[in-house]
């Protein structure tokens, strides 16, 4: 039986790419108090930022960072400002 693709490439990218607009960043990537407690347990600033980014990616768009993938600068700045 033939399979049809329901979504186009642009639609798939829109679903799985992290948000970059301020309103979406606030909605999806604001860290809770318990998130901050967990992140602060990490040693070193780079590990804290990486853990916080991983939490954000797992929530939305619901996947882990891929090897070599760089988060958008807007997301990096937003998460770093919370730490």
mmCIF file of C-alpha atoms in Angstrom:
data_model
loop_
_atom_site.group_PDB
_atom_site.id
_atom_site.type_symbol
_atom_site.label_atom_id
_atom_site.label_comp_id
_atom_site.label_asym_id
_atom_site.label_seq_id
_atom_site.Cartn_x
_atom_site.Cartn_y
_atom_site.Cartn_z
ATOM 1 C CA UNK A 1 0.000 0.000 0.000
ATOM 2 C CA UNK A 2 1.384 3.402 -0.945
ATOM 3 C CA UNK A 3 2.124 5.911 1.788
ATOM 4 C CA UNK A 4 1.288 9.560 1.379
ATOM 5 C CA UNK A 5 3.093 12.300 3.191
ATOM 6 C CA UNK A 6 0.548 14.365 5.103
ATOM 7 C CA UNK A 7 2.809 17.308 5.910
ATOM 8 C CA UNK A 8 5.201 19.197 3.702
ATOM 9 C CA UNK A 9 8.839 19.839 4.611
ATOM 10 C CA UNK A 10 8.104 23.405 5.757
ATOM 11 C CA UNK A 11 5.289 22.205 8.014
ATOM 12 C CA UNK A 12 7.490 19.525 9.556
ATOM 13 C CA UNK A 13 10.235 22.081 10.181
ATOM 14 C CA UNK A 14 7.724 24.424 11.829
ATOM 15 C CA UNK A 15 6.691 21.643 14.224
ATOM 16 C CA UNK A 16 10.173 20.488 15.216
ATOM 17 C CA UNK A 17 12.219 23.693 15.198
ATOM 18 C CA UNK A 18 12.561 25.509 18.523
ATOM 19 C CA UNK A 19 10.754 28.839 18.930
ATOM 20 C CA UNK A 20 12.582 32.086 18.175
ATOM 21 C CA UNK A 21 9.924 34.759 18.748
ATOM 22 C CA UNK A 22 9.800 36.375 22.195
ATOM 23 C CA UNK A 23 6.175 35.434 22.868
ATOM 24 C CA UNK A 24 6.824 31.781 22.044
ATOM 25 C CA UNK A 25 10.035 31.734 24.071
ATOM 26 C CA UNK A 26 8.185 32.980 27.150
ATOM 27 C CA UNK A 27 5.405 30.465 26.628
ATOM 28 C CA UNK A 28 7.551 27.386 26.018
ATOM 29 C CA UNK A 29 10.954 28.063 27.572
ATOM 30 C CA UNK A 30 10.398 29.794 30.902
ATOM 31 C CA UNK A 31 12.072 27.677 33.570
ATOM 32 C CA UNK A 32 10.092 26.842 36.706
ATOM 33 C CA UNK A 33 11.475 26.967 40.227
ATOM 34 C CA UNK A 34 12.023 23.214 40.278
ATOM 35 C CA UNK A 35 13.774 23.436 36.896
ATOM 36 C CA UNK A 36 16.149 26.052 38.291
ATOM 37 C CA UNK A 37 16.879 23.909 41.357
ATOM 38 C CA UNK A 38 17.775 20.960 39.117
ATOM 39 C CA UNK A 39 19.887 23.122 36.803
ATOM 40 C CA UNK A 40 21.800 24.719 39.692
ATOM 41 C CA UNK A 41 22.949 21.272 40.846
ATOM 42 C CA UNK A 42 25.104 21.022 37.722
ATOM 43 C CA UNK A 43 28.762 21.937 37.983
ATOM 44 C CA UNK A 44 30.015 24.753 35.792
ATOM 45 C CA UNK A 45 28.151 27.421 33.877
ATOM 46 C CA UNK A 46 28.397 25.532 30.583
ATOM 47 C CA UNK A 47 26.764 22.445 32.119
ATOM 48 C CA UNK A 48 23.994 24.541 33.664
ATOM 49 C CA UNK A 49 23.228 26.192 30.346
ATOM 50 C CA UNK A 50 23.330 22.865 28.504
ATOM 51 C CA UNK A 51 20.985 21.222 31.003
ATOM 52 C CA UNK A 52 18.553 24.136 30.846
ATOM 53 C CA UNK A 53 18.567 24.047 27.040
ATOM 54 C CA UNK A 54 17.956 20.296 27.055
ATOM 55 C CA UNK A 55 14.950 20.780 29.361
ATOM 56 C CA UNK A 56 13.570 23.409 26.995
ATOM 57 C CA UNK A 57 14.081 21.235 23.917
ATOM 58 C CA UNK A 58 12.441 18.226 25.561
ATOM 59 C CA UNK A 59 9.358 20.283 26.400
ATOM 60 C CA UNK A 60 9.048 21.967 23.052
ATOM 61 C CA UNK A 61 9.583 20.803 20.327
ATOM 62 C CA UNK A 62 9.694 17.489 22.216
ATOM 63 C CA UNK A 63 13.068 16.199 21.126
ATOM 64 C CA UNK A 64 16.682 16.278 22.267
ATOM 65 C CA UNK A 65 19.369 18.423 20.729
ATOM 66 C CA UNK A 66 21.038 16.583 17.872
ATOM 67 C CA UNK A 67 24.800 16.076 17.825
ATOM 68 C CA UNK A 68 26.417 19.262 16.564
ATOM 69 C CA UNK A 69 23.125 21.183 16.552
ATOM 70 C CA UNK A 70 23.306 24.780 17.712
ATOM 71 C CA UNK A 71 20.267 26.340 19.365
ATOM 72 C CA UNK A 72 19.016 29.627 17.914
ATOM 73 C CA UNK A 73 20.699 32.699 19.465
ATOM 74 C CA UNK A 74 17.330 34.002 20.705
ATOM 75 C CA UNK A 75 16.777 30.786 22.684
ATOM 76 C CA UNK A 76 20.318 30.829 24.086
ATOM 77 C CA UNK A 77 19.944 34.427 25.253
ATOM 78 C CA UNK A 78 16.516 33.810 26.786
ATOM 79 C CA UNK A 79 17.608 30.726 28.733
ATOM 80 C CA UNK A 80 20.931 32.251 29.819
ATOM 81 C CA UNK A 81 19.126 35.321 31.181
ATOM 82 C CA UNK A 82 17.073 33.063 33.465
ATOM 83 C CA UNK A 83 20.173 31.474 34.957
#
